[in-house]
Every structure is written in structure tokens, then in C-alpha cells.
JSON list of N, CA and C in Angstrom, two decimals:
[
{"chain": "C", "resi": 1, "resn": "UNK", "atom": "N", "xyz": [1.03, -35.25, -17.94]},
{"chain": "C", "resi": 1, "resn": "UNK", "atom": "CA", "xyz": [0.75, -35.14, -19.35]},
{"chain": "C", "resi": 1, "resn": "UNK", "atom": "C", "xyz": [0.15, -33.79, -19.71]},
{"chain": "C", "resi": 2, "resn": "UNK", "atom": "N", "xyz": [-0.32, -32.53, -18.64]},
{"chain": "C", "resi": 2, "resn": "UNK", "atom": "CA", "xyz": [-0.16, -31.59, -18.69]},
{"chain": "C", "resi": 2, "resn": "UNK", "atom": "C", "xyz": [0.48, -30.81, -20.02]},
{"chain": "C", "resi": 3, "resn": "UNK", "atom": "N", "xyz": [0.10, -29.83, -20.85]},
{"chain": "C", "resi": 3, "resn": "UNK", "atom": "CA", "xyz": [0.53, -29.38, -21.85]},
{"chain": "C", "resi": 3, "resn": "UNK", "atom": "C", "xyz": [1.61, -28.33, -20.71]},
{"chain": "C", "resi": 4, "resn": "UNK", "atom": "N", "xyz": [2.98, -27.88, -21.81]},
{"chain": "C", "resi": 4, "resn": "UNK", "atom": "CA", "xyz": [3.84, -26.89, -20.86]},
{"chain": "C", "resi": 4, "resn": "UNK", "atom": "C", "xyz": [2.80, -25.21, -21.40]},
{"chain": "C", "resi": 5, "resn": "UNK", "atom": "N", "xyz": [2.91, -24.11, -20.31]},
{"chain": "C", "resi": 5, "resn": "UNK", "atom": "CA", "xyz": [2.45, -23.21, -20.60]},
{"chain": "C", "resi": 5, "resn": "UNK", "atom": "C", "xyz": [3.19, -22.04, -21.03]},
{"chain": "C", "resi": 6, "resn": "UNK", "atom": "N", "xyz": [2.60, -21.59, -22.07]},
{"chain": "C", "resi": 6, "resn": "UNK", "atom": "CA", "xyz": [3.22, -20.64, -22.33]},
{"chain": "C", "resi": 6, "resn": "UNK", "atom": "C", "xyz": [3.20, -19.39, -22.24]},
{"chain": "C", "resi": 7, "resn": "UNK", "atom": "N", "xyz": [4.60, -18.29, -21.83]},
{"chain": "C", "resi": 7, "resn": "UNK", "atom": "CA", "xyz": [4.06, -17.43, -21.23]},
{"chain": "C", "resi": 7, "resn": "UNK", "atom": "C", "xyz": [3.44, -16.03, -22.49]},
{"chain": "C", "resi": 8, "resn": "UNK", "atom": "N", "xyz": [2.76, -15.49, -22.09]},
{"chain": "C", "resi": 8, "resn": "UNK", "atom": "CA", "xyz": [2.45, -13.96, -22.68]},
{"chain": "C", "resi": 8, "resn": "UNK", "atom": "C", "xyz": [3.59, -13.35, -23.42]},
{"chain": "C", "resi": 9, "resn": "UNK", "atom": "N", "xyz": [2.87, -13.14, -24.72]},
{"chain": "C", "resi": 9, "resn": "UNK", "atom": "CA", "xyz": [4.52, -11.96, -24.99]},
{"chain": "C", "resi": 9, "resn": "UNK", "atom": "C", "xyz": [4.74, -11.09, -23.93]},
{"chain": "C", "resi": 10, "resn": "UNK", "atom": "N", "xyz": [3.86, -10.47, -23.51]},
{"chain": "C", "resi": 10, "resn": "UNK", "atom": "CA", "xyz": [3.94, -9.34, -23.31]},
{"chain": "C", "resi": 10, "resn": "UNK", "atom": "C", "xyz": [4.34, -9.16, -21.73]},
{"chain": "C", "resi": 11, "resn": "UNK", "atom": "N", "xyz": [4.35, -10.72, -21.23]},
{"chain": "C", "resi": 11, "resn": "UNK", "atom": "CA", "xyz": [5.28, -10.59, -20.15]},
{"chain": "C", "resi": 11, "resn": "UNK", "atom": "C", "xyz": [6.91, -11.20, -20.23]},
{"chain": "C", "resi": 12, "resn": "UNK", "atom": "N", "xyz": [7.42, -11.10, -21.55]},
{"chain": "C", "resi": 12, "resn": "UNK", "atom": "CA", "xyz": [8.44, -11.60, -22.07]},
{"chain": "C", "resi": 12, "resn": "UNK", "atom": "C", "xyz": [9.64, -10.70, -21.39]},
{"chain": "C", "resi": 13, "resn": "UNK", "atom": "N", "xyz": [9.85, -9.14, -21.68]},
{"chain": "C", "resi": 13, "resn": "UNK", "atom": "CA", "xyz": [10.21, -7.89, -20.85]},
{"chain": "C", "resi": 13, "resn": "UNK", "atom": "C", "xyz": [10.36, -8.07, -19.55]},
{"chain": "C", "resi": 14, "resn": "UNK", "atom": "N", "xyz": [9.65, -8.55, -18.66]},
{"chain": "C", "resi": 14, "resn": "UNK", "atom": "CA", "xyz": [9.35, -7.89, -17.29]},
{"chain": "C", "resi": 14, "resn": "UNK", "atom": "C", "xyz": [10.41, -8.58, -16.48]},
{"chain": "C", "resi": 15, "resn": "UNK", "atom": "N", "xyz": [10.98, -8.17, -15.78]},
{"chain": "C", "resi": 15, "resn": "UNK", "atom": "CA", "xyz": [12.10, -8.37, -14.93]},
{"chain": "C", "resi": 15, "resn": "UNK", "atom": "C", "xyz": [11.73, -9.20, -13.83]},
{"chain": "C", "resi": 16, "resn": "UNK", "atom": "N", "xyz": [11.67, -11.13, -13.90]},
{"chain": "C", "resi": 16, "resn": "UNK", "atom": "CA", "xyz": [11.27, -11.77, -13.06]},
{"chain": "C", "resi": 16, "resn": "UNK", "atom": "C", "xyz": [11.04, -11.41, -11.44]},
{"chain": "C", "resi": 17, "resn": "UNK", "atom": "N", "xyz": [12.47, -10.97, -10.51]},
{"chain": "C", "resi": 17, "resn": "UNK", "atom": "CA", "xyz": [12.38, -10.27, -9.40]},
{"chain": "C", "resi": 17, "resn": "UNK", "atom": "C", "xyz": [11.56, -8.78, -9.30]},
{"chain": "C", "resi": 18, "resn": "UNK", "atom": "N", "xyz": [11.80, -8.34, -9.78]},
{"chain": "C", "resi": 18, "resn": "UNK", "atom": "CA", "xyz": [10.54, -6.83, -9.36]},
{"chain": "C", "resi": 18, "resn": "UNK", "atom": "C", "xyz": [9.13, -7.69, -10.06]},
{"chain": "C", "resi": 19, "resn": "UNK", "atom": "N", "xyz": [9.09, -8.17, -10.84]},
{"chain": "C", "resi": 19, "resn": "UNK", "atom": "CA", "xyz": [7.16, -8.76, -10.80]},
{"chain": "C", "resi": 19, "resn": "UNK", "atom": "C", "xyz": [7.19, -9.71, -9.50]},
{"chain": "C", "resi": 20, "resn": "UNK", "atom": "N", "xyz": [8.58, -10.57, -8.99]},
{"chain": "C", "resi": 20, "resn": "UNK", "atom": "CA", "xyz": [7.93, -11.06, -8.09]},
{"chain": "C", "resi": 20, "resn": "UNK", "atom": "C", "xyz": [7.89, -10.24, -6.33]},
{"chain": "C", "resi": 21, "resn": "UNK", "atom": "N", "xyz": [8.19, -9.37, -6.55]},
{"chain": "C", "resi": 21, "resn": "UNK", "atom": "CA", "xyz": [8.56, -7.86, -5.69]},
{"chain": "C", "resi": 21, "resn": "UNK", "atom": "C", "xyz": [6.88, -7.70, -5.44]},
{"chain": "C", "resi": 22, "resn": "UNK", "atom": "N", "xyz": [6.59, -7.37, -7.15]},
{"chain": "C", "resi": 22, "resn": "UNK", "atom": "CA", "xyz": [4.96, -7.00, -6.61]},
{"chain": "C", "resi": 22, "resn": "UNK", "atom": "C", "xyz": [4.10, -7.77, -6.49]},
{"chain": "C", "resi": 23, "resn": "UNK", "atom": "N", "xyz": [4.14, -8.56, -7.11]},
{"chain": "C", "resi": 23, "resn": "UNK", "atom": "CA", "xyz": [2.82, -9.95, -6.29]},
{"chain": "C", "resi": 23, "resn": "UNK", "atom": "C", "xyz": [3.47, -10.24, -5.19]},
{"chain": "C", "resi": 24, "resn": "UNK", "atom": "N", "xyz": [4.58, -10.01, -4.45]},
{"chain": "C", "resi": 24, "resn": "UNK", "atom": "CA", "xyz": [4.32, -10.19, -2.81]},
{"chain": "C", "resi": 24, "resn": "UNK", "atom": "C", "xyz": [3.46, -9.29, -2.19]},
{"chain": "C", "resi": 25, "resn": "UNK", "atom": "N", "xyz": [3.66, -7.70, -2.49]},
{"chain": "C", "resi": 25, "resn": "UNK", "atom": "CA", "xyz": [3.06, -7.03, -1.82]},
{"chain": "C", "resi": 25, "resn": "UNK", "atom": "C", "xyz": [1.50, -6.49, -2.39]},
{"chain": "C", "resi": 26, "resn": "UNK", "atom": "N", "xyz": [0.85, -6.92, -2.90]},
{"chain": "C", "resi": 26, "resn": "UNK", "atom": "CA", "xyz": [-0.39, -7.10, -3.68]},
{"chain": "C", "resi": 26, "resn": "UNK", "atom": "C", "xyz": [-1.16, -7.21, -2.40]},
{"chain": "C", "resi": 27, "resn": "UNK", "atom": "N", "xyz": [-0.64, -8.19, -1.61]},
{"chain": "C", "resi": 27, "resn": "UNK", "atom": "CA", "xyz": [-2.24, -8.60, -0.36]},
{"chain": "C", "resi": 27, "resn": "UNK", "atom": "C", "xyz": [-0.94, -8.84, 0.90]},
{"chain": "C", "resi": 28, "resn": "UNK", "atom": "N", "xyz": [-0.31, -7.59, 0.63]},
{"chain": "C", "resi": 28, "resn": "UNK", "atom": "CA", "xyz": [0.81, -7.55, 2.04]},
{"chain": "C", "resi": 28, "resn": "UNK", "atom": "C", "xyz": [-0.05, -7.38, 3.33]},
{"chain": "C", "resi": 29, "resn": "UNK", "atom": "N", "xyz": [0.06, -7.91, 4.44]},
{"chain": "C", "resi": 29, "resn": "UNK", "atom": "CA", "xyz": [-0.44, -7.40, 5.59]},
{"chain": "C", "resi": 29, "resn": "UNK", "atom": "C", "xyz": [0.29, -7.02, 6.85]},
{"chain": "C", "resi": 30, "resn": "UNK", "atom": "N", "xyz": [-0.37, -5.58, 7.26]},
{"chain": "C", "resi": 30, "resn": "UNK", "atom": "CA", "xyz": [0.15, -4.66, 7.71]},
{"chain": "C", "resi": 30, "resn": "UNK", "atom": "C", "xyz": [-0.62, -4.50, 9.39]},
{"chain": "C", "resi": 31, "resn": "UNK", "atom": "N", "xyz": [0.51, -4.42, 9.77]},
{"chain": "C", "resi": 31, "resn": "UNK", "atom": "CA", "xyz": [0.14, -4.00, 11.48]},
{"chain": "C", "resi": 31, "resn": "UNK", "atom": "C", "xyz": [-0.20, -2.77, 11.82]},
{"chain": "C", "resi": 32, "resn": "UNK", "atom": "N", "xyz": [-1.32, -2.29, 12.67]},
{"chain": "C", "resi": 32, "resn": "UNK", "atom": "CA", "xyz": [-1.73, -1.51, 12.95]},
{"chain": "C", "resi": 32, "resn": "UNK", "atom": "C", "xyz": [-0.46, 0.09, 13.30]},
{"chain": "C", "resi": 33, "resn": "UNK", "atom": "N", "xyz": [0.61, -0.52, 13.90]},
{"chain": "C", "resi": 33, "resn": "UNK", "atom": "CA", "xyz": [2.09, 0.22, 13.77]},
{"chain": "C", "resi": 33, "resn": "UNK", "atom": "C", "xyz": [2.38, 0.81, 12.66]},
{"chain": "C", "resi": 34, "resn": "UNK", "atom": "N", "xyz": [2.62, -0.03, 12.02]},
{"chain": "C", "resi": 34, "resn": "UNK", "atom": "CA", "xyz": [3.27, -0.13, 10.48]},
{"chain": "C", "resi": 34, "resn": "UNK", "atom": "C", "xyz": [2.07, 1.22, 9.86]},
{"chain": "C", "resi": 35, "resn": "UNK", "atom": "N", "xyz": [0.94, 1.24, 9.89]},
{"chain": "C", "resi": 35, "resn": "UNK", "atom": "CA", "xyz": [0.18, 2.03, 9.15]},
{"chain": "C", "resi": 35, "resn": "UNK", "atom": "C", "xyz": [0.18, 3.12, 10.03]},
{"chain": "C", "resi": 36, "resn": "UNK", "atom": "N", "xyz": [0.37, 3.42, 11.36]},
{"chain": "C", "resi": 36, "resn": "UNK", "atom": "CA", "xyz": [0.43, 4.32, 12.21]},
{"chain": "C", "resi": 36, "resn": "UNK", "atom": "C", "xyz": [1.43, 5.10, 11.65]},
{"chain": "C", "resi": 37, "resn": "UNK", "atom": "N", "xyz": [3.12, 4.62, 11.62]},
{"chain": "C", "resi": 37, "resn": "UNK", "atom": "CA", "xyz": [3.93, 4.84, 11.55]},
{"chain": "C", "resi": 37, "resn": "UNK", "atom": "C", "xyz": [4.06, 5.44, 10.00]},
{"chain": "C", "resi": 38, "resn": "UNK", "atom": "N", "xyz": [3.47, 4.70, 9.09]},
{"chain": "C", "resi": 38, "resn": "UNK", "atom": "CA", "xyz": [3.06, 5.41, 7.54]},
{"chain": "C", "resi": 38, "resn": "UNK", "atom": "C", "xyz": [2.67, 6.75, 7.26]},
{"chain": "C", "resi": 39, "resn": "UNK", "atom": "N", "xyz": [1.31, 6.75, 8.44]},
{"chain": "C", "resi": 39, "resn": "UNK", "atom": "CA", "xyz": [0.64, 8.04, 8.52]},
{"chain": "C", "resi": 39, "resn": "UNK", "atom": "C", "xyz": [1.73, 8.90, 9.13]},
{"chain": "C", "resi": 40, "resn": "UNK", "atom": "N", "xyz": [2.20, 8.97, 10.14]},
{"chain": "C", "resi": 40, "resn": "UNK", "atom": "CA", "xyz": [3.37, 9.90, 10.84]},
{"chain": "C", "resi": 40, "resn": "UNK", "atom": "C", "xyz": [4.12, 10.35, 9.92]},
{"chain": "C", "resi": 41, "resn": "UNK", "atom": "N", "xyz": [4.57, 9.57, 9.01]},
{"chain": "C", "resi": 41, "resn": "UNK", "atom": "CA", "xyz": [6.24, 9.36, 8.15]},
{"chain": "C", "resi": 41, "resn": "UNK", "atom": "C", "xyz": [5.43, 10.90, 7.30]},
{"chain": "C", "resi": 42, "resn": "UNK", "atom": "N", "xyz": [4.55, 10.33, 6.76]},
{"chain": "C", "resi": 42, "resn": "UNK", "atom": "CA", "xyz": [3.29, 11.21, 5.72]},
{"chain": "C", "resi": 42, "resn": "UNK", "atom": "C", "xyz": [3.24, 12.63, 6.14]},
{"chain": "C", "resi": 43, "resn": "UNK", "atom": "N", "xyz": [2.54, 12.22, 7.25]},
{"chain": "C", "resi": 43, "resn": "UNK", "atom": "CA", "xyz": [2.52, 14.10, 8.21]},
{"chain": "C", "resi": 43, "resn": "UNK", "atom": "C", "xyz": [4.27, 14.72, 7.87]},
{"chain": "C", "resi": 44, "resn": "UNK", "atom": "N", "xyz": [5.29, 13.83, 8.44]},
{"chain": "C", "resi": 44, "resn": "UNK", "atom": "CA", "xyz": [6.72, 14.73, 8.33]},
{"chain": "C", "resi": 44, "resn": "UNK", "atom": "C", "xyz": [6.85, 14.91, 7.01]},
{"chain": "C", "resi": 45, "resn": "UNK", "atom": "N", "xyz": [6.41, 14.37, 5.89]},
{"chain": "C", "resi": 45, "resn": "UNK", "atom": "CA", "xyz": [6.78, 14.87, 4.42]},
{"chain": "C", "resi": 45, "resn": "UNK", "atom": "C", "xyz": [6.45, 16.21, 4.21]},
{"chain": "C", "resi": 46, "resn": "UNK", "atom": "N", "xyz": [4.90, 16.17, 4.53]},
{"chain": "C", "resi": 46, "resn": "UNK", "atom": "CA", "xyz": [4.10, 17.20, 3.98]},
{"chain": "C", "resi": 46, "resn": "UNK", "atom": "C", "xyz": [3.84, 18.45, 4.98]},
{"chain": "C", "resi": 47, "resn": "UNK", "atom": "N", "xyz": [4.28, 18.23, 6.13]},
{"chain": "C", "resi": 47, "resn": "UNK", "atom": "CA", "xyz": [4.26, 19.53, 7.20]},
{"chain": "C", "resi": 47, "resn": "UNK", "atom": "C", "xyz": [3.50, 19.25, 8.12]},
{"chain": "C", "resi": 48, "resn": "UNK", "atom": "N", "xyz": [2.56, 18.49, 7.58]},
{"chain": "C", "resi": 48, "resn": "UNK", "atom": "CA", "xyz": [0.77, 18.33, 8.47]},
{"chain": "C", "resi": 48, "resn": "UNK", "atom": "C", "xyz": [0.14, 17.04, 8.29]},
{"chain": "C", "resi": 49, "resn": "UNK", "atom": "N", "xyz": [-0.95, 17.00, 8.88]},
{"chain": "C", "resi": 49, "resn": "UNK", "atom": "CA", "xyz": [-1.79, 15.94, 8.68]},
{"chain": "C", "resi": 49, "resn": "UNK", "atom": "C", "xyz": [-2.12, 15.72, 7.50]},
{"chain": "C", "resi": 50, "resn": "UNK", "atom": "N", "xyz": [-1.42, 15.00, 6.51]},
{"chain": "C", "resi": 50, "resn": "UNK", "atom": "CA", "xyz": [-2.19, 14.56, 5.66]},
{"chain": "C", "resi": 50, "resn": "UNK", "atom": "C", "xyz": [-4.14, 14.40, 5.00]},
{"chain": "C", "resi": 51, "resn": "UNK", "atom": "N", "xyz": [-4.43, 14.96, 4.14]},
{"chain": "C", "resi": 51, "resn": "UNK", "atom": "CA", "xyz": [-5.69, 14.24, 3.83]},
{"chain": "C", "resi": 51, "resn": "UNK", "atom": "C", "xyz": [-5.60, 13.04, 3.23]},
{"chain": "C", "resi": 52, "resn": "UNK", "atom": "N", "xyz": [-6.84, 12.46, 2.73]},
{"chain": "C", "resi": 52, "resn": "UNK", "atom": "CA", "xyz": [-7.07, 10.75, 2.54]},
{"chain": "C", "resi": 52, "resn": "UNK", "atom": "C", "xyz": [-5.86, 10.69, 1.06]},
{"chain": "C", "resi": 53, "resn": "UNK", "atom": "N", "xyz": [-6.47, 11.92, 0.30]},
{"chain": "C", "resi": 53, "resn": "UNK", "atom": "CA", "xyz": [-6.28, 12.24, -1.26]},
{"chain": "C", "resi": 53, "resn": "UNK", "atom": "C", "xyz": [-4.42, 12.62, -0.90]},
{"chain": "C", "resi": 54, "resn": "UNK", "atom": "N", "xyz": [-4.08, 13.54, -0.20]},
{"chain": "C", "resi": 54, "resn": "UNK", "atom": "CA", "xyz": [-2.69, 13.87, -0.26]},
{"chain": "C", "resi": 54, "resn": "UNK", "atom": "C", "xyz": [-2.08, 12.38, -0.07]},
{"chain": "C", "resi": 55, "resn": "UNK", "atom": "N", "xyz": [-2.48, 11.64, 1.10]},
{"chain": "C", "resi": 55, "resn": "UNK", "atom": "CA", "xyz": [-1.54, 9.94, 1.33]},
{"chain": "C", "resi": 55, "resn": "UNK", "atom": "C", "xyz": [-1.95, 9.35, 0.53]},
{"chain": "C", "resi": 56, "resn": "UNK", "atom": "N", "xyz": [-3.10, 9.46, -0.59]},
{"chain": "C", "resi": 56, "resn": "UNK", "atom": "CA", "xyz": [-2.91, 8.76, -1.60]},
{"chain": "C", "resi": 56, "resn": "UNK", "atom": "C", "xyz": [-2.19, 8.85, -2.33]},
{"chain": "C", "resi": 57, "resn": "UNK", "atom": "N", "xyz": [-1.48, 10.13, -2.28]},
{"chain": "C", "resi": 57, "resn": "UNK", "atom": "CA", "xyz": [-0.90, 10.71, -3.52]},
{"chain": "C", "resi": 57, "resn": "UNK", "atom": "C", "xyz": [0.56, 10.53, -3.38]},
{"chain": "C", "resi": 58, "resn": "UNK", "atom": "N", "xyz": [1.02, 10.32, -1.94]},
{"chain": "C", "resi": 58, "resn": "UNK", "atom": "CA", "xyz": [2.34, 10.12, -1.67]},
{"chain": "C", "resi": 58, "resn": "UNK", "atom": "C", "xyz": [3.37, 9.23, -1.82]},
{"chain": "C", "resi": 59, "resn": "UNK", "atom": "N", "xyz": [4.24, 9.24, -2.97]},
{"chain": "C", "resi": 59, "resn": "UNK", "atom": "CA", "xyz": [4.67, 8.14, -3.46]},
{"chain": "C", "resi": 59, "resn": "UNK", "atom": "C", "xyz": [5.60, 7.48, -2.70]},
{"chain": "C", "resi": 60, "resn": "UNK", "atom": "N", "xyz": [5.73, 7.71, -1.28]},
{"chain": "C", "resi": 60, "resn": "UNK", "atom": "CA", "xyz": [6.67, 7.41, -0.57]},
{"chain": "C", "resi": 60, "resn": "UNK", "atom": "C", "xyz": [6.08, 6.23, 0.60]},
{"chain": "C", "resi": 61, "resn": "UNK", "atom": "N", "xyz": [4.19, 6.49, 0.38]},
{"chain": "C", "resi": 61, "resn": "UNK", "atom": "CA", "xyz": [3.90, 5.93, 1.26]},
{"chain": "C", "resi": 61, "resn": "UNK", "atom": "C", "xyz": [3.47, 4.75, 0.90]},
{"chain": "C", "resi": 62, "resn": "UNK", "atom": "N", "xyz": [3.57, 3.59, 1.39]},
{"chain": "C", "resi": 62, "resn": "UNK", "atom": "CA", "xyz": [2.86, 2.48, 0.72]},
{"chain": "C", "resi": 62, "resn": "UNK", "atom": "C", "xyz": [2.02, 1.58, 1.27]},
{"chain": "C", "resi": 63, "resn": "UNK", "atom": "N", "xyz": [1.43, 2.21, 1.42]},
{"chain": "C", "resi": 63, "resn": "UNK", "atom": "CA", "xyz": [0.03, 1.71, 2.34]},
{"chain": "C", "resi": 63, "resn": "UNK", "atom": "C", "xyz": [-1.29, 2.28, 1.93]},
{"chain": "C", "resi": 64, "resn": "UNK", "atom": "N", "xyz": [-2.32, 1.49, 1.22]},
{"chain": "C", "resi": 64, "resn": "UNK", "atom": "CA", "xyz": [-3.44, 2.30, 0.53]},
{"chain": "C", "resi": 64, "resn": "UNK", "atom": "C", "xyz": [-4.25, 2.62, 1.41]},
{"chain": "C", "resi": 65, "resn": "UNK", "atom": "N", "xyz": [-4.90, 4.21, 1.27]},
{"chain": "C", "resi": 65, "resn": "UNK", "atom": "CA", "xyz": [-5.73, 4.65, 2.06]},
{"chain": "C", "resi": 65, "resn": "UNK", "atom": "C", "xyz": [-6.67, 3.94, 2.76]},
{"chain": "C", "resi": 66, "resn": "UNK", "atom": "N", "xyz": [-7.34, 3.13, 1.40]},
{"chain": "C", "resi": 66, "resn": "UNK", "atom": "CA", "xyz": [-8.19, 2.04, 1.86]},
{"chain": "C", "resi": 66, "resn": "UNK", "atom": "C", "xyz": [-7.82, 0.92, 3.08]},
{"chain": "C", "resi": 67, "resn": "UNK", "atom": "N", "xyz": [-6.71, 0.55, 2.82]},
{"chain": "C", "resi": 67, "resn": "UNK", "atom": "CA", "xyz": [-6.25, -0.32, 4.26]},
{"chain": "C", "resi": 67, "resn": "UNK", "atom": "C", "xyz": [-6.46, 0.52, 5.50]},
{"chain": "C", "resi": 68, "resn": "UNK", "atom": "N", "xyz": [-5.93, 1.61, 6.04]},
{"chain": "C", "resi": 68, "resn": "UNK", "atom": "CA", "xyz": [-5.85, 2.03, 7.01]},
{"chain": "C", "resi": 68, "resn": "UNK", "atom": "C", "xyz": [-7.31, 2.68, 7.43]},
{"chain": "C", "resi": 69, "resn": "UNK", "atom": "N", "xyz": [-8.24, 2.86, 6.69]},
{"chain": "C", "resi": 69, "resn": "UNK", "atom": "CA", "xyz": [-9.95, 2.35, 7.16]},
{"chain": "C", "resi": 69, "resn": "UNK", "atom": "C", "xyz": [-9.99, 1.45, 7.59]},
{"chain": "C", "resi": 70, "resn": "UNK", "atom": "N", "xyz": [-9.86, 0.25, 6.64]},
{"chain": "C", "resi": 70, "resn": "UNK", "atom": "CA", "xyz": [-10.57, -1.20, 7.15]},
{"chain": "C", "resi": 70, "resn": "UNK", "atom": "C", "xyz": [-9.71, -1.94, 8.52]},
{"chain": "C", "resi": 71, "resn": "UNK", "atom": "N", "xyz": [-8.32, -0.43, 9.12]},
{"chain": "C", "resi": 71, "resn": "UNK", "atom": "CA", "xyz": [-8.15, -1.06, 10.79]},
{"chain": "C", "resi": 71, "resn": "UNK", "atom": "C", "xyz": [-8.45, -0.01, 11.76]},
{"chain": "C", "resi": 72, "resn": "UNK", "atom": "N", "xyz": [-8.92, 1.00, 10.77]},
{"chain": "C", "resi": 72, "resn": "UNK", "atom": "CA", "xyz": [-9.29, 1.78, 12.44]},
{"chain": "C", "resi": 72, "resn": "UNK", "atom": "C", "xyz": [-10.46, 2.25, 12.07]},
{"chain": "C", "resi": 73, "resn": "UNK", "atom": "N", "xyz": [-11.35, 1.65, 10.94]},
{"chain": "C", "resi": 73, "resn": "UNK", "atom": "CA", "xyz": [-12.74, 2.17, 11.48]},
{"chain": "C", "resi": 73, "resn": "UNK", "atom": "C", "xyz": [-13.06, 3.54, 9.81]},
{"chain": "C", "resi": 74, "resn": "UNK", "atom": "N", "xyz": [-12.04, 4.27, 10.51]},
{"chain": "C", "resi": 74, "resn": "UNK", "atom": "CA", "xyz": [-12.56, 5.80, 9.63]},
{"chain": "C", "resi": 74, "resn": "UNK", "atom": "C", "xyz": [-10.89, 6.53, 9.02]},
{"chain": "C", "resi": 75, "resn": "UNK", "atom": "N", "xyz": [-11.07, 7.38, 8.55]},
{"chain": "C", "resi": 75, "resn": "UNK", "atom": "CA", "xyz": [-9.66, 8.28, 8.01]},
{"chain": "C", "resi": 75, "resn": "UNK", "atom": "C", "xyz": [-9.15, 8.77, 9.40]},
{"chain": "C", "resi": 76, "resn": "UNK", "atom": "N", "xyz": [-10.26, 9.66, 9.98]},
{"chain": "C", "resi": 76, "resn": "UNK", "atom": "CA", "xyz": [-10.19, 10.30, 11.21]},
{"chain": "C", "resi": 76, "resn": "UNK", "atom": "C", "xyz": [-9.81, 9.43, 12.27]},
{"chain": "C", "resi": 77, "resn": "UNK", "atom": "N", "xyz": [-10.38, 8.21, 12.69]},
{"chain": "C", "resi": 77, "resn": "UNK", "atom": "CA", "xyz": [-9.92, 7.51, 13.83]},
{"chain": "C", "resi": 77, "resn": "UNK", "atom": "C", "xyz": [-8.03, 7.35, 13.57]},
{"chain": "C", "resi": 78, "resn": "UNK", "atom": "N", "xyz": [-7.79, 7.28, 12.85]},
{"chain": "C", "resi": 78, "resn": "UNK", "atom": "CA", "xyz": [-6.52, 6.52, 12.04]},
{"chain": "C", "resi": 78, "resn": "UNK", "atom": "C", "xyz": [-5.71, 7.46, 12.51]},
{"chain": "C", "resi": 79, "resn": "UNK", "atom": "N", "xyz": [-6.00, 8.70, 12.04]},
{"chain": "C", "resi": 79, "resn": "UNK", "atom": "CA", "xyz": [-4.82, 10.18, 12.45]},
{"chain": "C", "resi": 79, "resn": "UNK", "atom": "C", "xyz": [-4.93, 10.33, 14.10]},
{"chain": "C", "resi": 80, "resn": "UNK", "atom": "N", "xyz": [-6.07, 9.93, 14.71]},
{"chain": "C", "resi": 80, "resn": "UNK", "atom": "CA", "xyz": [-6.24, 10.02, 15.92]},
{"chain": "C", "resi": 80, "resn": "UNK", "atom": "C", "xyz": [-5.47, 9.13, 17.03]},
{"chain": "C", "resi": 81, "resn": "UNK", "atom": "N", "xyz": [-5.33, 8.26, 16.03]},
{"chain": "C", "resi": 81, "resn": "UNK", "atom": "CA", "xyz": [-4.50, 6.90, 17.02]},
{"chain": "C", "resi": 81, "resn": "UNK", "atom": "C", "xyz": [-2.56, 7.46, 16.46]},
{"chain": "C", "resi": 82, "resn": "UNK", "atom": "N", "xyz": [-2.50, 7.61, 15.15]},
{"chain": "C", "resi": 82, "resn": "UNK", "atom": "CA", "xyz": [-1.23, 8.04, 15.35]},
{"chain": "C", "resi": 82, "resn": "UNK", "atom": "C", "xyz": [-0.52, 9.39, 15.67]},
{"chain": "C", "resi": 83, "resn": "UNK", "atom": "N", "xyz": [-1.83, 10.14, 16.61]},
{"chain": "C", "resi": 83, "resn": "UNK", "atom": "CA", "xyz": [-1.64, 11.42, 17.15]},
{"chain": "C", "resi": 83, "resn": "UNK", "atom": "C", "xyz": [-1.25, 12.54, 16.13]},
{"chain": "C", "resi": 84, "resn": "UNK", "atom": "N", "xyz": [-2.24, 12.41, 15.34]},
{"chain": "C", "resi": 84, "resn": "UNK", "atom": "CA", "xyz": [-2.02, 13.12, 13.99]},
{"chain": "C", "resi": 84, "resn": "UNK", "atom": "C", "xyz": [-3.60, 14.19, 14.15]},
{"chain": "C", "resi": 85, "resn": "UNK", "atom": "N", "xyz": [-3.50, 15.61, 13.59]},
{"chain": "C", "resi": 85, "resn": "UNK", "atom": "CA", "xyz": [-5.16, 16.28, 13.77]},
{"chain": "C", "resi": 85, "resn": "UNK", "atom": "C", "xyz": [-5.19, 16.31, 12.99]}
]
């Protein structure tokens, strides 16, 4: 007996598959590889080791800076494990 809900105008527009594209990857979880392999991909874009601010900035990469702290500790440990200086 639930009333039906109704949605937002303003999500009237939005293209059901790509919104549900991004609430999958909202609280995606990522293997220590996977973010290794991010950082690497990052370094070959840009020539070099990336800083925190440049892989933030990289629209190619999709892995937030912040994640790849909270698995190796620091920015620095992170480049260190994917043999990055």
C-alpha cells in the first residue's frame, strides 16, 4: 500500500545505463594491481612519475588519488611499489 515514487524532474534527462554506469563505480573496489597498473599507465601518459595533483588531473585515470593512499599507506609508498620515482 506503499505510495508509487516519483522520480525528480531533473532526473527525467539522464540516460538510465550511464547513471547506472556510475553508481556502480561510486564505491568500485580496486586491487592493489589495478591501482599499480593505473599509476604506471599515468607515468606513460605524462613521461614521468606523476604527482598526487597531475593523477588527479588525468582524465584517463580512474582511480582517486585518495584510494591509492588508503592501500599503500602514502603517495610515495604507492609509486614505490609500482616502481615509479
Amino acid at each position: 500500500m506503499g505510495r508509487q515514487r516519483r522520480r525528480h524532474p531533473a532526473l527525467e534527462g539522464i540516460d538510465a545505463d550511464a547513471l547506472a554506469e556510475f553508481r556502480a563505480g561510486l564505491r568500485r573496489r580496486y586491487t592493489d594491481e589495478e591501482i599499480l597498473a593505473e599509476l604506471r599507465a599515468s607515468a606513460l601518459r605524462l613521461g614521468r612519475s606523476p604527482t598526487m595533483r597531475e593523477f588527479a588531473g588525468d582524465p584517463a585515470a580512474s582511480v582517486h588519488p585518495q584510494t591509492v593512499i588508503e592501500h599503500f599507506g602514502t603517495w610515495n609508498a604507492a609509486k614505490r611499489a609500482a616502481g615509479l620515482q
